[in-house]
Amino acid sequence: MSAPGHLPYRGRFAPSPTGPLHYGSLVSALASWLDARAHGGAWLVRIEDIDGPRTVPGAAQDILATLERFGFHADEPPVWQSARIDRYRAALDELLATGHVYPCGCTRKEIADSQLHAHQRNTTLIYPGTCRNGLHGKRARAWRLRVPDDAPPGAAVIRFDDRWQGPQSQNLATDVGDFVLLRADGQWAYQLAVVVDDAEQGITHVVRGADLLDSTARQIWLQRCLGVPSPTYLHVPVVTNDDGEKLSKQTGAQALDGVRPLDALVAAARHLGLELRDPAPATLKAFHADAIDAWRRRLAQLPPVMG
Ligand code: GLU
């Protein structure tokens, strides 16, 4: 993976406005902000509001206001994915022209049935490649990105060094399969939008929750297909509830509305394993300075990554 260390640091926080900022997303916001500030870099905010059915009206404004209240001031105006659909369309057209993308006419049921026949017991459906060489008279429903063939075995493995989690690898052919970039319901897939936007915004460092670790190999493959550089990645541990589920609106995460920012920030810093010199800071400014130093010390404790 090319580590764009020679470029000026540009990081981002990219919330989906499916509800107000909660403690779990605060941890990601804090980590991305601290890493940018610790590197003297720029920190941007991107509102990932292309998933129409999941987007909650007013949630984006609510998130932006909460970020301000917590002292996270973005260096550029926020970017809204809903205003960038033409960019995703252009990227898909380019991928179609270069043969990386093909139309697929399979229904979810057909894909599920094909897996049963193959005696596969995966919980996620791996597309068997039925429409790779044509629609066989079916109507195009979705557009899929070809992943590399795993021949010779291992050829489809994508490797990268996560700055927090260490060396990672995923076999795109056996673990993922050709994946959808434009869905049957007309919605643009997160994977395409995030790659197009990170590239066009010149993002050099992605810092986010470890629930997205599993998406990273797909994003690196897409970057290669589009001929854009790969940022470096750092995935912080996600916050879970008492049942071990990732904290989200669906799993009952509380909004941060009524919470004193400093209390929530100190708790988030603790979740990241930061050793603050002052555990009860009096001001946001004092917390920020202390947390940036603690982040630097935390990074120094992580095993060094290669490349
Ligand atoms: N919008 C995604 C989320 O809220 C994060 C995307 C990213 O950081 O790459 O889960």
PDB file of C-alpha atoms and ligand atoms in Angstrom:
ATOM      1  CA  MET A   1       0.000   0.000   0.000  1.00  0.00           C
ATOM      2  CA  SER A   2       1.386   3.410  -0.843  1.00  0.00           C
ATOM      3  CA  ALA A   3       1.635   5.451   2.324  1.00  0.00           C
ATOM      4  CA  PRO A   4       1.266   9.034   1.191  1.00  0.00           C
ATOM      5  CA  GLY A   5       3.649  10.287   3.865  1.00  0.00           C
ATOM      6  CA  HIS A   6       5.012  12.995   1.587  1.00  0.00           C
ATOM      7  CA  LEU A   7       1.624  14.699   1.275  1.00  0.00           C
ATOM      8  CA  PRO A   8       0.335  17.190   3.851  1.00  0.00           C
ATOM      9  CA  TYR A   9      -1.885  15.345   6.337  1.00  0.00           C
ATOM     10  CA  ARG A  10      -5.609  15.527   5.575  1.00  0.00           C
ATOM     11  CA  GLY A  11      -7.973  13.556   7.770  1.00  0.00           C
ATOM     12  CA  ARG A  12     -11.736  13.415   8.088  1.00  0.00           C
ATOM     13  CA  PHE A  13     -14.708  12.369  10.184  1.00  0.00           C
ATOM     14  CA  ALA A  14     -17.514  10.981   8.028  1.00  0.00           C
ATOM     15  CA  PRO A  15     -20.725  10.442  10.007  1.00  0.00           C
ATOM     16  CA  SER A  16     -23.894   8.988   8.506  1.00  0.00           C
ATOM     17  CA  PRO A  17     -26.808  11.172   9.646  1.00  0.00           C
ATOM     18  CA  THR A  18     -28.952   8.288  10.871  1.00  0.00           C
ATOM     19  CA  GLY A  19     -29.405   9.952  14.258  1.00  0.00           C
ATOM     20  CA  PRO A  20     -27.640  12.357  16.611  1.00  0.00           C
ATOM     21  CA  LEU A  21     -23.972  11.891  17.540  1.00  0.00           C
ATOM     22  CA  HIS A  22     -23.704   9.285  20.308  1.00  0.00           C
ATOM     23  CA  TYR A  23     -20.873   8.100  22.498  1.00  0.00           C
ATOM     24  CA  GLY A  24     -19.685   5.489  19.930  1.00  0.00           C
ATOM     25  CA  SER A  25     -19.431   8.006  17.090  1.00  0.00           C
ATOM     26  CA  LEU A  26     -17.840  10.539  19.473  1.00  0.00           C
ATOM     27  CA  VAL A  27     -14.935   8.107  19.949  1.00  0.00           C
ATOM     28  CA  SER A  28     -14.357   8.027  16.157  1.00  0.00           C
ATOM     29  CA  ALA A  29     -14.689  11.805  15.904  1.00  0.00           C
ATOM     30  CA  LEU A  30     -12.226  12.316  18.760  1.00  0.00           C
ATOM     31  CA  ALA A  31      -9.675   9.835  17.366  1.00  0.00           C
ATOM     32  CA  SER A  32      -9.751  11.348  13.864  1.00  0.00           C
ATOM     33  CA  TRP A  33      -9.504  14.892  15.264  1.00  0.00           C
ATOM     34  CA  LEU A  34      -6.637  14.007  17.630  1.00  0.00           C
ATOM     35  CA  ASP A  35      -4.656  12.245  14.919  1.00  0.00           C
ATOM     36  CA  ALA A  36      -5.024  15.222  12.559  1.00  0.00           C
ATOM     37  CA  ARG A  37      -4.042  17.720  15.252  1.00  0.00           C
ATOM     38  CA  ALA A  38      -1.145  15.549  16.513  1.00  0.00           C
ATOM     39  CA  HIS A  39       0.215  15.601  12.949  1.00  0.00           C
ATOM     40  CA  GLY A  40      -0.414  19.330  12.458  1.00  0.00           C
ATOM     41  CA  GLY A  41      -2.847  18.319   9.708  1.00  0.00           C
ATOM     42  CA  ALA A  42      -6.239  19.382   8.386  1.00  0.00           C
ATOM     43  CA  TRP A  43      -9.443  17.800   9.745  1.00  0.00           C
ATOM     44  CA  LEU A  44     -12.551  17.709   7.556  1.00  0.00           C
ATOM     45  CA  VAL A  45     -16.146  16.617   8.094  1.00  0.00           C
ATOM     46  CA  ARG A  46     -18.131  14.763   5.455  1.00  0.00           C
ATOM     47  CA  ILE A  47     -21.816  14.027   5.883  1.00  0.00           C
ATOM     48  CA  GLU A  48     -22.525  10.594   4.393  1.00  0.00           C
ATOM     49  CA  ASP A  49     -26.185  11.143   3.561  1.00  0.00           C
ATOM     50  CA  ILE A  50     -26.657   9.067   0.413  1.00  0.00           C
ATOM     51  CA  ASP A  51     -28.459   6.190   2.088  1.00  0.00           C
ATOM     52  CA  GLY A  52     -31.889   7.776   1.621  1.00  0.00           C
ATOM     53  CA  PRO A  53     -33.955   5.327   3.690  1.00  0.00           C
ATOM     54  CA  ARG A  54     -31.591   5.527   6.701  1.00  0.00           C
ATOM     55  CA  THR A  55     -31.022   9.295   6.662  1.00  0.00           C
ATOM     56  CA  VAL A  56     -32.963  11.089   9.391  1.00  0.00           C
ATOM     57  CA  PRO A  57     -34.037  14.681   8.616  1.00  0.00           C
ATOM     58  CA  GLY A  58     -32.208  17.167  10.832  1.00  0.00           C
ATOM     59  CA  ALA A  59     -29.650  14.627  12.102  1.00  0.00           C
ATOM     60  CA  ALA A  60     -26.775  16.102  10.066  1.00  0.00           C
ATOM     61  CA  GLN A  61     -27.327  19.609  11.485  1.00  0.00           C
ATOM     62  CA  ASP A  62     -27.580  18.077  14.927  1.00  0.00           C
ATOM     63  CA  ILE A  63     -24.234  16.229  14.482  1.00  0.00           C
ATOM     64  CA  LEU A  64     -22.514  19.370  13.153  1.00  0.00           C
ATOM     65  CA  ALA A  65     -23.775  21.426  16.097  1.00  0.00           C
ATOM     66  CA  THR A  66     -22.604  18.761  18.578  1.00  0.00           C
ATOM     67  CA  LEU A  67     -19.133  18.654  17.008  1.00  0.00           C
ATOM     68  CA  GLU A  68     -18.877  22.439  17.424  1.00  0.00           C
ATOM     69  CA  ARG A  69     -20.049  22.183  21.038  1.00  0.00           C
ATOM     70  CA  PHE A  70     -17.295  19.642  21.703  1.00  0.00           C
ATOM     71  CA  GLY A  71     -14.707  22.001  20.208  1.00  0.00           C
ATOM     72  CA  PHE A  72     -14.073  20.078  16.991  1.00  0.00           C
ATOM     73  CA  HIS A  73     -13.892  22.814  14.361  1.00  0.00           C
ATOM     74  CA  ALA A  74     -13.423  21.556  10.808  1.00  0.00           C
ATOM     75  CA  ASP A  75     -10.822  23.272   8.647  1.00  0.00           C
ATOM     76  CA  GLU A  76     -13.110  23.388   5.597  1.00  0.00           C
ATOM     77  CA  PRO A  77     -16.897  23.572   5.148  1.00  0.00           C
ATOM     78  CA  PRO A  78     -18.560  20.152   5.457  1.00  0.00           C
ATOM     79  CA  VAL A  79     -18.994  18.111   2.295  1.00  0.00           C
ATOM     80  CA  TRP A  80     -22.397  16.487   1.713  1.00  0.00           C
ATOM     81  CA  GLN A  81     -22.459  13.250  -0.240  1.00  0.00           C
ATOM     82  CA  SER A  82     -25.994  13.927  -1.474  1.00  0.00           C
ATOM     83  CA  ALA A  83     -24.558  16.862  -3.480  1.00  0.00           C
ATOM     84  CA  ARG A  84     -21.938  14.669  -5.141  1.00  0.00           C
ATOM     85  CA  ILE A  85     -24.025  12.026  -6.939  1.00  0.00           C
ATOM     86  CA  ASP A  86     -22.608  13.142 -10.322  1.00  0.00           C
ATOM     87  CA  ARG A  87     -19.108  12.267  -9.064  1.00  0.00           C
ATOM     88  CA  TYR A  88     -20.212   8.715  -8.159  1.00  0.00           C
ATOM     89  CA  ARG A  89     -21.899   8.360 -11.554  1.00  0.00           C
ATOM     90  CA  ALA A  90     -18.678   9.511 -13.294  1.00  0.00           C
ATOM     91  CA  ALA A  91     -16.601   6.989 -11.323  1.00  0.00           C
ATOM     92  CA  LEU A  92     -19.038   4.173 -12.169  1.00  0.00           C
ATOM     93  CA  ASP A  93     -18.931   5.149 -15.871  1.00  0.00           C
ATOM     94  CA  GLU A  94     -15.132   5.069 -15.751  1.00  0.00           C
ATOM     95  CA  LEU A  95     -15.159   1.626 -14.112  1.00  0.00           C
ATOM     96  CA  LEU A  96     -17.651   0.352 -16.698  1.00  0.00           C
ATOM     97  CA  ALA A  97     -15.475   1.675 -19.523  1.00  0.00           C
ATOM     98  CA  THR A  98     -12.385  -0.027 -18.078  1.00  0.00           C
ATOM     99  CA  GLY A  99     -14.250  -3.329 -17.618  1.00  0.00           C
ATOM    100  CA  HIS A 100     -14.056  -3.339 -13.829  1.00  0.00           C
ATOM    101  CA  VAL A 101     -17.824  -3.061 -13.378  1.00  0.00           C
ATOM    102  CA  TYR A 102     -20.656  -5.097 -14.904  1.00  0.00           C
ATOM    103  CA  PRO A 103     -24.446  -5.066 -14.647  1.00  0.00           C
ATOM    104  CA  CYS A 104     -26.011  -7.842 -12.575  1.00  0.00           C
ATOM    105  CA  GLY A 105     -29.563  -9.147 -12.915  1.00  0.00           C
ATOM    106  CA  CYS A 106     -29.599 -11.539  -9.942  1.00  0.00           C
ATOM    107  CA  THR A 107     -32.077 -11.183  -7.125  1.00  0.00           C
ATOM    108  CA  ARG A 108     -31.046 -11.657  -3.515  1.00  0.00           C
ATOM    109  CA  LYS A 109     -32.960 -14.916  -3.447  1.00  0.00           C
ATOM    110  CA  GLU A 110     -31.124 -16.269  -6.494  1.00  0.00           C
ATOM    111  CA  ILE A 111     -27.789 -15.455  -4.863  1.00  0.00           C
ATOM    112  CA  ALA A 112     -28.877 -17.070  -1.587  1.00  0.00           C
ATOM    113  CA  ASP A 113     -30.061 -20.201  -3.459  1.00  0.00           C
ATOM    114  CA  SER A 114     -26.774 -20.504  -5.343  1.00  0.00           C
ATOM    115  CA  GLN A 115     -24.961 -20.506  -2.016  1.00  0.00           C
ATOM    116  CA  LEU A 116     -27.133 -23.272  -0.644  1.00  0.00           C
ATOM    117  CA  HIS A 117     -26.270 -25.387  -3.676  1.00  0.00           C
ATOM    118  CA  ALA A 118     -22.618 -24.695  -3.079  1.00  0.00           C
ATOM    119  CA  HIS A 119     -23.067 -25.789   0.557  1.00  0.00           C
ATOM    120  CA  GLN A 120     -21.631 -22.533   1.757  1.00  0.00           C
ATOM    121  CA  ARG A 121     -22.501 -21.547   5.281  1.00  0.00           C
ATOM    122  CA  ASN A 122     -21.377 -17.953   5.204  1.00  0.00           C
ATOM    123  CA  THR A 123     -23.600 -15.474   6.964  1.00  0.00           C
ATOM    124  CA  THR A 124     -22.796 -12.850   4.311  1.00  0.00           C
ATOM    125  CA  LEU A 125     -23.738 -13.730   0.761  1.00  0.00           C
ATOM    126  CA  ILE A 126     -20.779 -14.108  -1.567  1.00  0.00           C
ATOM    127  CA  TYR A 127     -21.832 -13.388  -5.127  1.00  0.00           C
ATOM    128  CA  PRO A 128     -21.048 -16.441  -7.304  1.00  0.00           C
ATOM    129  CA  GLY A 129     -20.285 -14.332 -10.401  1.00  0.00           C
ATOM    130  CA  THR A 130     -23.356 -15.424 -12.408  1.00  0.00           C
ATOM    131  CA  CYS A 131     -23.549 -12.204 -14.480  1.00  0.00           C
ATOM    132  CA  ARG A 132     -19.793 -11.694 -14.894  1.00  0.00           C
ATOM    133  CA  ASN A 133     -20.001 -12.651 -18.552  1.00  0.00           C
ATOM    134  CA  GLY A 134     -23.425 -11.265 -19.433  1.00  0.00           C
ATOM    135  CA  LEU A 135     -26.941 -10.850 -18.141  1.00  0.00           C
ATOM    136  CA  HIS A 136     -28.314 -14.040 -19.778  1.00  0.00           C
ATOM    137  CA  GLY A 137     -31.464 -12.197 -20.818  1.00  0.00           C
ATOM    138  CA  LYS A 138     -32.085 -10.752 -17.372  1.00  0.00           C
ATOM    139  CA  ARG A 139     -32.711  -7.087 -16.644  1.00  0.00           C
ATOM    140  CA  ALA A 140     -29.810  -5.160 -15.082  1.00  0.00           C
ATOM    141  CA  ARG A 141     -30.623  -4.538 -11.424  1.00  0.00           C
ATOM    142  CA  ALA A 142     -27.333  -3.611  -9.789  1.00  0.00           C
ATOM    143  CA  TRP A 143     -23.784  -2.788 -10.852  1.00  0.00           C
ATOM    144  CA  ARG A 144     -20.961  -4.867  -9.400  1.00  0.00           C
ATOM    145  CA  LEU A 145     -17.202  -4.431  -9.183  1.00  0.00           C
ATOM    146  CA  ARG A 146     -15.147  -7.428 -10.272  1.00  0.00           C
ATOM    147  CA  VAL A 147     -12.718  -8.596  -7.600  1.00  0.00           C
ATOM    148  CA  PRO A 148      -9.512 -10.346  -8.693  1.00  0.00           C
ATOM    149  CA  ASP A 149      -9.621 -14.088  -9.384  1.00  0.00           C
ATOM    150  CA  ASP A 150      -7.890 -16.103  -6.710  1.00  0.00           C
ATOM    151  CA  ALA A 151      -5.643 -17.855  -9.216  1.00  0.00           C
ATOM    152  CA  PRO A 152      -3.048 -18.756  -8.273  1.00  0.00           C
ATOM    153  CA  PRO A 153      -4.438 -19.100  -4.716  1.00  0.00           C
ATOM    154  CA  GLY A 154      -3.693 -15.950  -2.768  1.00  0.00           C
ATOM    155  CA  ALA A 155      -3.786 -13.700  -5.833  1.00  0.00           C
ATOM    156  CA  ALA A 156      -6.972 -12.046  -4.555  1.00  0.00           C
ATOM    157  CA  VAL A 157      -5.539 -11.207  -1.140  1.00  0.00           C
ATOM    158  CA  ILE A 158      -5.350  -7.516  -0.276  1.00  0.00           C
ATOM    159  CA  ARG A 159      -2.880  -6.647   2.483  1.00  0.00           C
ATOM    160  CA  PHE A 160      -2.497  -3.426   4.403  1.00  0.00           C
ATOM    161  CA  ASP A 161      -0.982  -2.263   7.643  1.00  0.00           C
ATOM    162  CA  ASP A 162      -3.467  -0.733  10.006  1.00  0.00           C
ATOM    163  CA  ARG A 163      -1.744   1.788  12.260  1.00  0.00           C
ATOM    164  CA  TRP A 164      -3.669   0.556  15.316  1.00  0.00           C
ATOM    165  CA  GLN A 165      -4.688  -3.033  14.503  1.00  0.00           C
ATOM    166  CA  GLY A 166      -1.445  -4.103  12.782  1.00  0.00           C
ATOM    167  CA  PRO A 167      -1.051  -6.094   9.531  1.00  0.00           C
ATOM    168  CA  GLN A 168      -4.349  -7.061   7.860  1.00  0.00           C
ATOM    169  CA  SER A 169      -5.273  -9.239   4.913  1.00  0.00           C
ATOM    170  CA  GLN A 170      -8.479 -10.265   3.209  1.00  0.00           C
ATOM    171  CA  ASN A 171      -9.093 -12.535   0.230  1.00  0.00           C
ATOM    172  CA  LEU A 172     -11.575 -10.593  -1.879  1.00  0.00           C
ATOM    173  CA  ALA A 173     -12.511 -13.603  -4.031  1.00  0.00           C
ATOM    174  CA  THR A 174     -13.245 -16.085  -1.232  1.00  0.00           C
ATOM    175  CA  ASP A 175     -14.344 -13.705   1.559  1.00  0.00           C
ATOM    176  CA  VAL A 176     -16.202 -10.974  -0.316  1.00  0.00           C
ATOM    177  CA  GLY A 177     -16.924 -11.648  -4.010  1.00  0.00           C
ATOM    178  CA  ASP A 178     -17.862  -9.091  -6.669  1.00  0.00           C
ATOM    179  CA  PHE A 179     -19.570  -6.327  -4.709  1.00  0.00           C
ATOM    180  CA  VAL A 180     -22.302  -3.858  -5.521  1.00  0.00           C
ATOM    181  CA  LEU A 181     -21.516  -0.197  -6.263  1.00  0.00           C
ATOM    182  CA  LEU A 182     -24.982   0.872  -7.430  1.00  0.00           C
ATOM    183  CA  ARG A 183     -27.825  -0.968  -5.779  1.00  0.00           C
ATOM    184  CA  ALA A 184     -31.024  -2.295  -7.339  1.00  0.00           C
ATOM    185  CA  ASP A 185     -33.006   0.408  -5.496  1.00  0.00           C
ATOM    186  CA  GLY A 186     -30.891   3.121  -7.147  1.00  0.00           C
ATOM    187  CA  GLN A 187     -28.845   3.843  -3.992  1.00  0.00           C
ATOM    188  CA  TRP A 188     -25.101   4.394  -4.325  1.00  0.00           C
ATOM    189  CA  ALA A 189     -23.053   2.019  -2.212  1.00  0.00           C
ATOM    190  CA  TYR A 190     -21.035   3.387   0.692  1.00  0.00           C
ATOM    191  CA  GLN A 191     -17.879   1.694  -0.689  1.00  0.00           C
ATOM    192  CA  LEU A 192     -17.944   3.691  -3.924  1.00  0.00           C
ATOM    193  CA  ALA A 193     -18.876   7.029  -2.364  1.00  0.00           C
ATOM    194  CA  VAL A 194     -16.245   6.798   0.375  1.00  0.00           C
ATOM    195  CA  VAL A 195     -13.458   5.963  -2.091  1.00  0.00           C
ATOM    196  CA  VAL A 196     -14.414   8.697  -4.571  1.00  0.00           C
ATOM    197  CA  ASP A 197     -14.696  11.283  -1.800  1.00  0.00           C
ATOM    198  CA  ASP A 198     -11.539  10.333   0.089  1.00  0.00           C
ATOM    199  CA  ALA A 199      -9.628  10.591  -3.198  1.00  0.00           C
ATOM    200  CA  GLU A 200     -11.146  13.880  -4.340  1.00  0.00           C
ATOM    201  CA  GLN A 201     -10.756  15.465  -0.912  1.00  0.00           C
ATOM    202  CA  GLY A 202      -7.101  14.406  -0.850  1.00  0.00           C
ATOM    203  CA  ILE A 203      -7.526  12.406   2.371  1.00  0.00           C
ATOM    204  CA  THR A 204      -4.141  10.980   3.394  1.00  0.00           C
ATOM    205  CA  HIS A 205      -5.147   9.403   6.729  1.00  0.00           C
ATOM    206  CA  VAL A 206      -8.396   7.600   7.527  1.00  0.00           C
ATOM    207  CA  VAL A 207      -9.124   7.175  11.240  1.00  0.00           C
ATOM    208  CA  ARG A 208     -12.446   5.466  12.088  1.00  0.00           C
ATOM    209  CA  GLY A 209     -14.117   2.677  14.062  1.00  0.00           C
ATOM    210  CA  ALA A 210     -12.961  -0.929  13.740  1.00  0.00           C
ATOM    211  CA  ASP A 211     -16.395  -1.963  12.446  1.00  0.00           C
ATOM    212  CA  LEU A 212     -15.122  -0.632   9.100  1.00  0.00           C
ATOM    213  CA  LEU A 213     -11.914  -2.677   9.135  1.00  0.00           C
ATOM    214  CA  ASP A 214     -13.722  -5.306   7.090  1.00  0.00           C
ATOM    215  CA  SER A 215     -14.553  -2.740   4.352  1.00  0.00           C
ATOM    216  CA  THR A 216     -10.991  -1.538   3.944  1.00  0.00           C
ATOM    217  CA  ALA A 217      -9.712  -4.212   1.541  1.00  0.00           C
ATOM    218  CA  ARG A 218     -12.674  -3.482  -0.762  1.00  0.00           C
ATOM    219  CA  GLN A 219     -11.865   0.210  -0.635  1.00  0.00           C
ATOM    220  CA  ILE A 220      -8.192  -0.395  -1.421  1.00  0.00           C
ATOM    221  CA  TRP A 221      -9.176  -2.570  -4.391  1.00  0.00           C
ATOM    222  CA  LEU A 222     -11.527   0.153  -5.650  1.00  0.00           C
ATOM    223  CA  GLN A 223      -8.740   2.726  -5.276  1.00  0.00           C
ATOM    224  CA  ARG A 224      -6.513   0.548  -7.446  1.00  0.00           C
ATOM    225  CA  CYS A 225      -9.246   0.121 -10.073  1.00  0.00           C
ATOM    226  CA  LEU A 226      -9.734   3.913 -10.174  1.00  0.00           C
ATOM    227  CA  GLY A 227      -5.981   4.593 -10.129  1.00  0.00           C
ATOM    228  CA  VAL A 228      -6.103   6.795  -7.009  1.00  0.00           C
ATOM    229  CA  PRO A 229      -3.722   6.619  -4.030  1.00  0.00           C
ATOM    230  CA  SER A 230      -4.639   4.684  -0.881  1.00  0.00           C
ATOM    231  CA  PRO A 231      -4.661   6.647   2.379  1.00  0.00           C
ATOM    232  CA  THR A 232      -3.165   5.068   5.494  1.00  0.00           C
ATOM    233  CA  TYR A 233      -5.724   3.500   7.836  1.00  0.00           C
ATOM    234  CA  LEU A 234      -6.190   3.459  11.594  1.00  0.00           C
ATOM    235  CA  HIS A 235      -9.198   1.672  13.112  1.00  0.00           C
ATOM    236  CA  VAL A 236      -9.964   2.348  16.757  1.00  0.00           C
ATOM    237  CA  PRO A 237     -11.810  -0.174  18.956  1.00  0.00           C
ATOM    238  CA  VAL A 238     -15.567   0.316  18.782  1.00  0.00           C
ATOM    239  CA  VAL A 239     -17.687   0.983  21.820  1.00  0.00           C
ATOM    240  CA  THR A 240     -20.065  -1.855  22.624  1.00  0.00           C
ATOM    241  CA  ASN A 241     -23.116  -2.081  24.869  1.00  0.00           C
ATOM    242  CA  ASP A 242     -23.528  -4.607  27.696  1.00  0.00           C
ATOM    243  CA  ASP A 243     -24.517  -7.280  25.150  1.00  0.00           C
ATOM    244  CA  GLY A 244     -21.280  -6.755  23.222  1.00  0.00           C
ATOM    245  CA  GLU A 245     -23.049  -5.082  20.277  1.00  0.00           C
ATOM    246  CA  LYS A 246     -21.535  -2.043  18.560  1.00  0.00           C
ATOM    247  CA  LEU A 247     -23.101   1.071  20.033  1.00  0.00           C
ATOM    248  CA  SER A 248     -25.480   2.588  17.511  1.00  0.00           C
ATOM    249  CA  LYS A 249     -28.908   4.103  17.436  1.00  0.00           C
ATOM    250  CA  GLN A 250     -30.303   0.599  16.823  1.00  0.00           C
ATOM    251  CA  THR A 251     -28.583  -0.813  19.922  1.00  0.00           C
ATOM    252  CA  GLY A 252     -29.839   1.934  22.183  1.00  0.00           C
ATOM    253  CA  ALA A 253     -26.991   4.473  22.182  1.00  0.00           C
ATOM    254  CA  GLN A 254     -27.919   7.660  23.997  1.00  0.00           C
ATOM    255  CA  ALA A 255     -27.525  10.982  22.199  1.00  0.00           C
ATOM    256  CA  LEU A 256     -25.013  13.362  23.741  1.00  0.00           C
ATOM    257  CA  ASP A 257     -27.480  16.234  23.931  1.00  0.00           C
ATOM    258  CA  GLY A 258     -27.851  16.489  27.671  1.00  0.00           C
ATOM    259  CA  VAL A 259     -24.287  15.430  28.467  1.00  0.00           C
ATOM    260  CA  ARG A 260     -21.529  17.794  29.617  1.00  0.00           C
ATOM    261  CA  PRO A 261     -19.004  17.771  26.724  1.00  0.00           C
ATOM    262  CA  LEU A 262     -15.979  17.423  29.022  1.00  0.00           C
ATOM    263  CA  ASP A 263     -17.421  14.355  30.766  1.00  0.00           C
ATOM    264  CA  ALA A 264     -18.146  12.627  27.450  1.00  0.00           C
ATOM    265  CA  LEU A 265     -14.726  13.578  26.033  1.00  0.00           C
ATOM    266  CA  VAL A 266     -12.811  12.293  29.055  1.00  0.00           C
ATOM    267  CA  ALA A 267     -14.757   8.999  28.847  1.00  0.00           C
ATOM    268  CA  ALA A 268     -14.057   8.748  25.085  1.00  0.00           C
ATOM    269  CA  ALA A 269     -10.361   9.421  25.656  1.00  0.00           C
ATOM    270  CA  ARG A 270     -10.321   6.667  28.276  1.00  0.00           C
ATOM    271  CA  HIS A 271     -11.940   4.250  25.820  1.00  0.00           C
ATOM    272  CA  LEU A 272      -9.020   4.971  23.473  1.00  0.00           C
ATOM    273  CA  GLY A 273      -6.583   4.128  26.253  1.00  0.00           C
ATOM    274  CA  LEU A 274      -5.338   7.708  26.532  1.00  0.00           C
ATOM    275  CA  GLU A 275      -3.630   8.595  29.775  1.00  0.00           C
ATOM    276  CA  LEU A 276      -4.650  12.165  30.443  1.00  0.00           C
ATOM    277  CA  ARG A 277      -2.417  14.140  32.795  1.00  0.00           C
ATOM    278  CA  ASP A 278      -5.515  15.923  34.096  1.00  0.00           C
ATOM    279  CA  PRO A 279      -8.535  13.582  34.407  1.00  0.00           C
ATOM    280  CA  ALA A 280     -10.838  16.489  35.313  1.00  0.00           C
ATOM    281  CA  PRO A 281      -9.980  19.288  32.867  1.00  0.00           C
ATOM    282  CA  ALA A 282     -11.647  22.641  33.465  1.00  0.00           C
ATOM    283  CA  THR A 283     -11.932  23.719  29.829  1.00  0.00           C
ATOM    284  CA  LEU A 284     -12.226  22.163  26.371  1.00  0.00           C
ATOM    285  CA  LYS A 285      -8.962  23.853  25.439  1.00  0.00           C
ATOM    286  CA  ALA A 286      -7.138  22.212  28.351  1.00  0.00           C
ATOM    287  CA  PHE A 287      -8.637  18.811  27.491  1.00  0.00           C
ATOM    288  CA  HIS A 288      -7.685  19.131  23.819  1.00  0.00           C
ATOM    289  CA  ALA A 289      -4.031  19.958  24.530  1.00  0.00           C
ATOM    290  CA  ASP A 290      -3.733  17.165  27.108  1.00  0.00           C
ATOM    291  CA  ALA A 291      -5.484  14.638  24.819  1.00  0.00           C
ATOM    292  CA  ILE A 292      -3.278  15.478  21.802  1.00  0.00           C
ATOM    293  CA  ASP A 293      -0.164  14.728  23.886  1.00  0.00           C
ATOM    294  CA  ALA A 294      -1.759  11.562  25.261  1.00  0.00           C
ATOM    295  CA  TRP A 295      -2.659  10.448  21.706  1.00  0.00           C
ATOM    296  CA  ARG A 296       0.982  10.880  20.657  1.00  0.00           C
ATOM    297  CA  ARG A 297       2.098   8.741  23.605  1.00  0.00           C
ATOM    298  CA  ARG A 298      -0.596   6.141  22.806  1.00  0.00           C
ATOM    299  CA  LEU A 299       0.565   5.894  19.170  1.00  0.00           C
ATOM    300  CA  ALA A 300       4.151   5.446  20.344  1.00  0.00           C
ATOM    301  CA  GLN A 301       3.026   2.366  22.354  1.00  0.00           C
ATOM    302  CA  LEU A 302       1.481   0.655  19.308  1.00  0.00           C
ATOM    303  CA  PRO A 303       3.595  -1.890  17.473  1.00  0.00           C
ATOM    304  CA  PRO A 304       5.367  -0.249  14.517  1.00  0.00           C
ATOM    305  CA  VAL A 305       3.790  -1.066  11.151  1.00  0.00           C
ATOM    306  CA  MET A 306       5.793  -1.919   8.103  1.00  0.00           C
ATOM    307  CA  GLY A 307       5.608   0.063   4.862  1.00  0.00           C
TER     308      GLY A 307
HETATM  309  N1  GLU B   1     -20.312   6.934   7.352  1.00  0.00           N
HETATM  310  C1  GLU B   1     -19.672   5.808   7.977  1.00  0.00           C
HETATM  311  C2  GLU B   1     -20.307   5.549   9.327  1.00  0.00           C
HETATM  312  O1  GLU B   1     -20.862   6.455   9.917  1.00  0.00           O
HETATM  313  C3  GLU B   1     -18.200   6.020   8.207  1.00  0.00           C
HETATM  314  C4  GLU B   1     -17.431   6.024   6.953  1.00  0.00           C
HETATM  315  C5  GLU B   1     -15.926   6.088   7.107  1.00  0.00           C
HETATM  316  O2  GLU B   1     -15.409   6.643   8.089  1.00  0.00           O
HETATM  317  O3  GLU B   1     -15.273   5.603   6.193  1.00  0.00           O
HETATM  318  O4  GLU B   1     -20.250   4.428   9.787  1.00  0.00           O
END
